[in-house]
mmCIF file with all atom_site columns, C-alpha atoms in Angstrom:
data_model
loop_
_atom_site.group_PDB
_atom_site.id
_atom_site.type_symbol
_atom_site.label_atom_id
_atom_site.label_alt_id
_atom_site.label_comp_id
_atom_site.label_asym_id
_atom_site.label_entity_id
_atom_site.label_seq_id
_atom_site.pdbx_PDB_ins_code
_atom_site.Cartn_x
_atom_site.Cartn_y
_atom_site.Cartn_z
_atom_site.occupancy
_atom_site.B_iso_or_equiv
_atom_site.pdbx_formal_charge
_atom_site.auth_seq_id
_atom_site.auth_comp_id
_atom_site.auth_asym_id
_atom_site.auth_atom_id
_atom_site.pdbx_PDB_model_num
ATOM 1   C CA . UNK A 1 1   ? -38.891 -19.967 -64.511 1.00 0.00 ? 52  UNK A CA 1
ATOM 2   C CA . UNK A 1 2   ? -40.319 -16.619 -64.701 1.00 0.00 ? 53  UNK A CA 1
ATOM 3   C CA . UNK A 1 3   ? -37.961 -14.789 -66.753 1.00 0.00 ? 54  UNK A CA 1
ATOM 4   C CA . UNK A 1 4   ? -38.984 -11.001 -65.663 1.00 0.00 ? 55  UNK A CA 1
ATOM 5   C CA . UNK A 1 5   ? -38.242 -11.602 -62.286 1.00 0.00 ? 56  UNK A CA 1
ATOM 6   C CA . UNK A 1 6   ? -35.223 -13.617 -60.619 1.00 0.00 ? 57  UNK A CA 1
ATOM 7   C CA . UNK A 1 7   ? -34.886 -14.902 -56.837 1.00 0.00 ? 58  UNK A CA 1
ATOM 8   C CA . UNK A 1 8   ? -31.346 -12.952 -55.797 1.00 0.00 ? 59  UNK A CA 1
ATOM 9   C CA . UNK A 1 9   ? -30.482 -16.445 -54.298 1.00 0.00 ? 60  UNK A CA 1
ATOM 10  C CA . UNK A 1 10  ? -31.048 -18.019 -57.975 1.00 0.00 ? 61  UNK A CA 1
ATOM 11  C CA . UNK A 1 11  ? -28.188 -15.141 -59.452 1.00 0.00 ? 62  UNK A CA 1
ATOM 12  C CA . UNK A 1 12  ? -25.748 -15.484 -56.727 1.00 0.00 ? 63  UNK A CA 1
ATOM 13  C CA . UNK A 1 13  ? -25.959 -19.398 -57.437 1.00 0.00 ? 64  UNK A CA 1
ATOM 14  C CA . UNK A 1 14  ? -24.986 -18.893 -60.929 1.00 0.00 ? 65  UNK A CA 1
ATOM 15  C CA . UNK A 1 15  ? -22.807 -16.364 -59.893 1.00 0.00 ? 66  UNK A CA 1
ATOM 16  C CA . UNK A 1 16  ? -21.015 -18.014 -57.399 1.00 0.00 ? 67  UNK A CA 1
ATOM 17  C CA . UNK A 1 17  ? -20.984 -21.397 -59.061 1.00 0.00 ? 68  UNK A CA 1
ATOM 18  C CA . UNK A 1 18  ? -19.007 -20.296 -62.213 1.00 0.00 ? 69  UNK A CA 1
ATOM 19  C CA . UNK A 1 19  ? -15.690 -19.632 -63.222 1.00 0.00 ? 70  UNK A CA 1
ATOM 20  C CA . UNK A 1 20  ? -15.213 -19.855 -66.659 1.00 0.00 ? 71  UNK A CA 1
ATOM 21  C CA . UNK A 1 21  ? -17.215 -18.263 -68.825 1.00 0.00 ? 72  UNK A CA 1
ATOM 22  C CA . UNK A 1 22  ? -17.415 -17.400 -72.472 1.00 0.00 ? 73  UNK A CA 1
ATOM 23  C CA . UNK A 1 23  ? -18.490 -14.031 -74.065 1.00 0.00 ? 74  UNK A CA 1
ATOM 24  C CA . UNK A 1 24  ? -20.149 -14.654 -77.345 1.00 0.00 ? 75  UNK A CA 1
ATOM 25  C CA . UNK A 1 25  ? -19.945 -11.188 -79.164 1.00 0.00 ? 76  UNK A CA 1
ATOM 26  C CA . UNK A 1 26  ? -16.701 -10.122 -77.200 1.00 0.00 ? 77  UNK A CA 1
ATOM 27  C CA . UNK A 1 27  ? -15.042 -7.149  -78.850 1.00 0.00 ? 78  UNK A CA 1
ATOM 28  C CA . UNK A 1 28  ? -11.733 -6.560  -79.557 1.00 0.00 ? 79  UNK A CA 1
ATOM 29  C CA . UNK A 1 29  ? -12.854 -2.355  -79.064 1.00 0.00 ? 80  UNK A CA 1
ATOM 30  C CA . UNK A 1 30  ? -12.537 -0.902  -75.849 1.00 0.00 ? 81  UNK A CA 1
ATOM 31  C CA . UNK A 1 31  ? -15.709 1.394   -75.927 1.00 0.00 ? 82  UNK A CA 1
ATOM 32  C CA . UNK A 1 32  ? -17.881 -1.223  -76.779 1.00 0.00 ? 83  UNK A CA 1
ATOM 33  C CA . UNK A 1 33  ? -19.917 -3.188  -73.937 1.00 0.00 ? 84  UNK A CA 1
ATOM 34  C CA . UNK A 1 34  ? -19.290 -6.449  -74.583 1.00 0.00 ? 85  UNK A CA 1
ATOM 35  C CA . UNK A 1 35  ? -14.957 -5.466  -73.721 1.00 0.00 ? 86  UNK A CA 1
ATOM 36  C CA . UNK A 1 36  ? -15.851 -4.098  -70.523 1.00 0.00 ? 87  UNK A CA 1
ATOM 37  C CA . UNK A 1 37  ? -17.971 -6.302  -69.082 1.00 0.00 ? 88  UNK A CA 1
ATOM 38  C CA . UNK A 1 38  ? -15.388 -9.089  -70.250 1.00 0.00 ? 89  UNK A CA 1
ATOM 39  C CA . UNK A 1 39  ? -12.774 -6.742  -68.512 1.00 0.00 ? 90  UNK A CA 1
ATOM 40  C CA . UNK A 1 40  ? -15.314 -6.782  -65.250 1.00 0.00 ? 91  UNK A CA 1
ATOM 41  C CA . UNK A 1 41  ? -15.583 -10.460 -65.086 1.00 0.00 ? 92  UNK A CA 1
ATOM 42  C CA . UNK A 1 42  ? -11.888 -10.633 -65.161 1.00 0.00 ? 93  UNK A CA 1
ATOM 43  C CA . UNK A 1 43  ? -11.198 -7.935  -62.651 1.00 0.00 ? 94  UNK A CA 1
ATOM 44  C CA . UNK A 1 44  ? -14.003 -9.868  -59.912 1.00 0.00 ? 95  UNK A CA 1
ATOM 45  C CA . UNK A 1 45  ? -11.572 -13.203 -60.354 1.00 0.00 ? 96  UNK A CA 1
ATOM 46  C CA . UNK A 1 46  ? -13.637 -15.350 -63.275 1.00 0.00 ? 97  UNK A CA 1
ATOM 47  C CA . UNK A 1 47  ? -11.853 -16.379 -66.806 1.00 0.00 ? 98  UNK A CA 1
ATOM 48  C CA . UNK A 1 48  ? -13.589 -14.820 -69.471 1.00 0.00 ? 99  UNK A CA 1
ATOM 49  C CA . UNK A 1 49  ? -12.503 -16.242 -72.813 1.00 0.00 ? 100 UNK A CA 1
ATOM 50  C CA . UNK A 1 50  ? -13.690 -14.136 -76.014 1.00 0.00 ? 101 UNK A CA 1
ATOM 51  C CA . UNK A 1 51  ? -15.943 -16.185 -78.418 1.00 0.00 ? 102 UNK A CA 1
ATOM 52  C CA . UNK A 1 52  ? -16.465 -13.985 -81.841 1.00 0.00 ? 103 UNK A CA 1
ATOM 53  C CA . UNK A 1 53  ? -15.907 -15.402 -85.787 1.00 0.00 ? 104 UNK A CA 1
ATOM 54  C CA . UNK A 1 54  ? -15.162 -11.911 -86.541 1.00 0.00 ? 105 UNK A CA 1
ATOM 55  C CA . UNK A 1 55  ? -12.508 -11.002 -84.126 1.00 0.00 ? 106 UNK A CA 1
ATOM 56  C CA . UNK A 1 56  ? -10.846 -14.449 -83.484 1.00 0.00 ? 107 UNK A CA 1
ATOM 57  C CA . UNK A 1 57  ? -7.263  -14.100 -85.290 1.00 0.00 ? 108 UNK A CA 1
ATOM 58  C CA . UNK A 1 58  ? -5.939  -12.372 -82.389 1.00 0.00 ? 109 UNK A CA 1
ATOM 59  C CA . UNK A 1 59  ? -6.490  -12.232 -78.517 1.00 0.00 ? 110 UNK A CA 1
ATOM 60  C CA . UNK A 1 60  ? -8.947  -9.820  -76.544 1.00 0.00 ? 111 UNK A CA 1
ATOM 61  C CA . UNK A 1 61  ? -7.982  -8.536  -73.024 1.00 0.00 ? 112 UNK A CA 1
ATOM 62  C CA . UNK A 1 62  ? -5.359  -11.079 -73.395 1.00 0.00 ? 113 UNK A CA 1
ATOM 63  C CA . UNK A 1 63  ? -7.264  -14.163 -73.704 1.00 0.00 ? 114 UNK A CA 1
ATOM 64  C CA . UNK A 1 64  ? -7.171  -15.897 -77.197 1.00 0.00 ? 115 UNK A CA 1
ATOM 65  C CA . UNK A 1 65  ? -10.926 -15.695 -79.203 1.00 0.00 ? 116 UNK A CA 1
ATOM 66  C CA . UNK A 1 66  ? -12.401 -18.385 -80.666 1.00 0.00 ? 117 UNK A CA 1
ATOM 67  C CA . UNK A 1 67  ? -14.855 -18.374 -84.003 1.00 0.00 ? 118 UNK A CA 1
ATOM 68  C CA . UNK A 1 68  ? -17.496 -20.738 -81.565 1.00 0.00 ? 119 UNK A CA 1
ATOM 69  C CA . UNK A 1 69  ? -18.019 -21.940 -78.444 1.00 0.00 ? 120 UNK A CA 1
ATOM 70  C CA . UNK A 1 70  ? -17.621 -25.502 -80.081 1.00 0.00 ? 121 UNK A CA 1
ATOM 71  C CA . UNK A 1 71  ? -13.492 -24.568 -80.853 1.00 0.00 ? 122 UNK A CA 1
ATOM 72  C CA . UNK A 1 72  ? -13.401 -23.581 -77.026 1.00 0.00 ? 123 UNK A CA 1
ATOM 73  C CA . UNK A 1 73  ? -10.490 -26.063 -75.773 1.00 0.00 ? 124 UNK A CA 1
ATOM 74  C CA . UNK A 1 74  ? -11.662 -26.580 -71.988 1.00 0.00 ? 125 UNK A CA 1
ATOM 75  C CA . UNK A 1 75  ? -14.836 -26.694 -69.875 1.00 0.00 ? 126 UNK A CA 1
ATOM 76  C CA . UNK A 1 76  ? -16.959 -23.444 -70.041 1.00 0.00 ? 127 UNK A CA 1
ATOM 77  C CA . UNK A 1 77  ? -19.417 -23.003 -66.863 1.00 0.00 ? 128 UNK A CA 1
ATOM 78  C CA . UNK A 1 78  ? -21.528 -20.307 -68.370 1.00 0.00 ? 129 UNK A CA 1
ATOM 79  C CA . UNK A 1 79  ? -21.943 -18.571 -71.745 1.00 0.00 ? 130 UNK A CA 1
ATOM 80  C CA . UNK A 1 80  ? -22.750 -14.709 -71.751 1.00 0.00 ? 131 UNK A CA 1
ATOM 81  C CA . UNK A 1 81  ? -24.620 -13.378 -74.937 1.00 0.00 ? 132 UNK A CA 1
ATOM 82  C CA . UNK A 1 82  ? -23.882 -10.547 -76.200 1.00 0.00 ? 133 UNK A CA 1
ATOM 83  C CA . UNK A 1 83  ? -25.979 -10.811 -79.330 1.00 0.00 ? 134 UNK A CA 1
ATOM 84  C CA . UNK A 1 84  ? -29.138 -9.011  -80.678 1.00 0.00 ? 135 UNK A CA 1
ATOM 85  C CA . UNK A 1 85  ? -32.493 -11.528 -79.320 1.00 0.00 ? 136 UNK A CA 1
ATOM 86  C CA . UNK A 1 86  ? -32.458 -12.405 -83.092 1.00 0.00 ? 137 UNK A CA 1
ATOM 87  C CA . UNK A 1 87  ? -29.225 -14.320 -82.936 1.00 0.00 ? 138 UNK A CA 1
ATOM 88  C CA . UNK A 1 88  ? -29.280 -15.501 -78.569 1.00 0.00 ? 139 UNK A CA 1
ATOM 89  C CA . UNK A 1 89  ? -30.720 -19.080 -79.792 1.00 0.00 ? 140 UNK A CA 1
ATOM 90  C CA . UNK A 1 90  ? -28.012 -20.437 -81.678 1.00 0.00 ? 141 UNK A CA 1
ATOM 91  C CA . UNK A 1 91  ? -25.692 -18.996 -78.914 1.00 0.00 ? 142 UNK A CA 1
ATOM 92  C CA . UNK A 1 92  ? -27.700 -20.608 -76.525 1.00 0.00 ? 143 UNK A CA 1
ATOM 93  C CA . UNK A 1 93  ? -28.501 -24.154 -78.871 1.00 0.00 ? 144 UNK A CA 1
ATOM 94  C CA . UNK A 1 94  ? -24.558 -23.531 -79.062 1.00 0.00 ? 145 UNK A CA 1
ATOM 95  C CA . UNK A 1 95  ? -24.091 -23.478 -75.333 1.00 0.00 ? 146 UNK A CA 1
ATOM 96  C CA . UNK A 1 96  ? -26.215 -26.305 -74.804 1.00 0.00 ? 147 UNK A CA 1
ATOM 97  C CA . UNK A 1 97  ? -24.324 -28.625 -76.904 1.00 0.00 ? 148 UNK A CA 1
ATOM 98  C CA . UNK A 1 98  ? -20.768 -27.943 -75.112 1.00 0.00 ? 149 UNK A CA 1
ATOM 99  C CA . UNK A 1 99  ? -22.648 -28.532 -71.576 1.00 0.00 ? 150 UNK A CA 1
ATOM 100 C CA . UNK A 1 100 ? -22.628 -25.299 -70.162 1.00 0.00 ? 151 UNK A CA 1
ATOM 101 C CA . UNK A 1 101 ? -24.330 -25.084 -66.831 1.00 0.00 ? 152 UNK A CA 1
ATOM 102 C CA . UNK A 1 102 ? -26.175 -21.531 -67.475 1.00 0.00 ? 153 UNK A CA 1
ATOM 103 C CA . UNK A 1 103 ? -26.503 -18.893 -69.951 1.00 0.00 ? 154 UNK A CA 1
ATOM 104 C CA . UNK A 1 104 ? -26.927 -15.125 -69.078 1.00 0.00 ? 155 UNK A CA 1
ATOM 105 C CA . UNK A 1 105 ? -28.386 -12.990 -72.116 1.00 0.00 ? 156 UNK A CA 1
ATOM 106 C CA . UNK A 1 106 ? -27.413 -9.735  -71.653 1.00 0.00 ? 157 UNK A CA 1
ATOM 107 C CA . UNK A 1 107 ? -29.440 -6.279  -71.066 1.00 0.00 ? 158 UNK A CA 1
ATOM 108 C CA . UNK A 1 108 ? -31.961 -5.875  -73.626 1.00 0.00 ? 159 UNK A CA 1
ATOM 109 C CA . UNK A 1 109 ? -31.628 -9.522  -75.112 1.00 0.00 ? 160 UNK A CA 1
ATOM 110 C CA . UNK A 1 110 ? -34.561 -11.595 -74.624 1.00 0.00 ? 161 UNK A CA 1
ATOM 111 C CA . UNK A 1 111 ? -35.248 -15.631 -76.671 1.00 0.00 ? 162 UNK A CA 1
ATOM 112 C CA . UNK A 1 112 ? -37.976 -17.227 -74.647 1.00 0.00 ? 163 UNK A CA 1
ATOM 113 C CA . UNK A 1 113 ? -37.692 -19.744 -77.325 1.00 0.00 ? 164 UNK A CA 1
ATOM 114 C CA . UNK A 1 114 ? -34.188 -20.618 -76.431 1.00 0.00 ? 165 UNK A CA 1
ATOM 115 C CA . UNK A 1 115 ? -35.000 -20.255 -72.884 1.00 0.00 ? 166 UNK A CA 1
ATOM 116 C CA . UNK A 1 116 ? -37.238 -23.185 -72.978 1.00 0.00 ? 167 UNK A CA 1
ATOM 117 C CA . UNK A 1 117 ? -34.631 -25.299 -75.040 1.00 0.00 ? 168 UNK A CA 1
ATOM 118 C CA . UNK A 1 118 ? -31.784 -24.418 -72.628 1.00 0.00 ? 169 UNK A CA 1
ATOM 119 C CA . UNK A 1 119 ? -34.029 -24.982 -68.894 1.00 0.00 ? 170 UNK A CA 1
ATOM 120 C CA . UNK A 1 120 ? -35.413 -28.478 -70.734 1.00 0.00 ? 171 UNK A CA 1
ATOM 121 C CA . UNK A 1 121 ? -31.654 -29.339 -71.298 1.00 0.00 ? 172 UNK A CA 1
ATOM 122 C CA . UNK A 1 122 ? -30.821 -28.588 -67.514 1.00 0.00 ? 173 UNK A CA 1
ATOM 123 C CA . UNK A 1 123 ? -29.429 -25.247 -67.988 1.00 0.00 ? 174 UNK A CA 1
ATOM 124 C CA . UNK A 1 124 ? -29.808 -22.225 -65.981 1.00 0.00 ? 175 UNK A CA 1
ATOM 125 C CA . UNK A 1 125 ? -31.272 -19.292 -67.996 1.00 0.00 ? 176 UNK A CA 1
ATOM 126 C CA . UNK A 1 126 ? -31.204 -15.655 -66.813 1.00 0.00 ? 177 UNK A CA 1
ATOM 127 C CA . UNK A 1 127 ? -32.201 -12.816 -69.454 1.00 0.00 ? 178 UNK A CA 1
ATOM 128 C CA . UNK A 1 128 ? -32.029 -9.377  -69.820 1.00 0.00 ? 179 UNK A CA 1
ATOM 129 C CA . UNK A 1 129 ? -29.496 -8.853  -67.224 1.00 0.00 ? 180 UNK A CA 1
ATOM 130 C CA . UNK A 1 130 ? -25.530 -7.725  -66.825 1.00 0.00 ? 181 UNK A CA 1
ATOM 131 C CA . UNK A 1 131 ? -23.582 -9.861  -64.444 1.00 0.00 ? 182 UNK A CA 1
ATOM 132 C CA . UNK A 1 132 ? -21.295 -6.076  -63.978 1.00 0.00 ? 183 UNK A CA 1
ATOM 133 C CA . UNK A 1 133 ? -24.338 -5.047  -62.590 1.00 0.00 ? 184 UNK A CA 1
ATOM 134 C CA . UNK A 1 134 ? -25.729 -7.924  -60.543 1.00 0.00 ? 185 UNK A CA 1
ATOM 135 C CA . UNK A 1 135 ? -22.138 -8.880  -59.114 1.00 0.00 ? 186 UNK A CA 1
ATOM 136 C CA . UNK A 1 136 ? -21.953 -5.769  -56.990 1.00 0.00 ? 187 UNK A CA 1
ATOM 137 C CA . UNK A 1 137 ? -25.587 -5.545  -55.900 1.00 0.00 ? 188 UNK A CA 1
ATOM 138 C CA . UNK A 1 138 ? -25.352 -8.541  -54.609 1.00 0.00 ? 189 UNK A CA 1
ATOM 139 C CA . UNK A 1 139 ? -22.501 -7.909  -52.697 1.00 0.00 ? 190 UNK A CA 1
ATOM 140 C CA . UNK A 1 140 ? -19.981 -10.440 -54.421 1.00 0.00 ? 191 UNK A CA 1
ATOM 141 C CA . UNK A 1 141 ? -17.038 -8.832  -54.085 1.00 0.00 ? 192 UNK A CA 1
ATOM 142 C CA . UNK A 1 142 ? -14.543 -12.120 -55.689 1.00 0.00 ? 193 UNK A CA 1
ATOM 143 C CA . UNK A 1 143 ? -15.417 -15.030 -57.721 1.00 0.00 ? 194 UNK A CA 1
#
């Protein structure tokens, strides 16, 4: 797959395919990025369940967080990143190993690496990207 250009039909597959997803990085902080994309993917009709070690004693946009996506109690479709490129591949190694069907990396995060490992596994990759900004450009207006 050439990651520095996707086929809109290949997003809206993913897109319209999923409907839980977990958000490695969530934040339990309002301003930050990772809370209001969460919030986004809620809004547009997909459950969004917080996966962060450092925020999981409590819930986030009222959805209990979870330390890994290995504690995650039921079926995730997709596994947004919201980690620095440094850290994506064990996110992604991590969503590989619970059978997630695809895993975005979000704006500015980039593991070609992990890519490979993830599209060998059977999983569909998409990097460098914001599902809050792909959802509405592609006209999906609900889950």
């Amino acid at each position: 797959m050439d990651h520095h250009s996707y086929p809109d039909a290949f997003l809206r597959d993913i897109l319209t395919n999923v409907r839980t997803i977990a958000v490695v990085g969530a934040s339990p902080r309002p301003h930050r990025p990772s809370h209001g994309v969460m919030r986004y993917l809620q809004r547009h009709g997909y459950r969004a369940i917080p996966v962060n070690p450092f925020a999981c004693d409590g819930d986030i946009l009222g959805e209990r967080c979870y330390a890994s996506l290995a504690d995650v109690p039921e079926k995730i479709d997709m596994v947004d990143v919201f980690r620095r490129s440094e850290f994506a591949g064990a996110a992604v190694d991590e969503a590989i190993a619970i059978g997630a069907k695809s895993v975005w990396l979000q704006l500015g995060v980039v593991d070609r690496a992990a890519a490979a490992r993830a599209e060998k596994a059977g999983v569909k990759v998409v990097m460098d990207r914001c599902p809050a900004i792909e959802i509405p450009r592609l006209g999906l207006t609900q889950a």
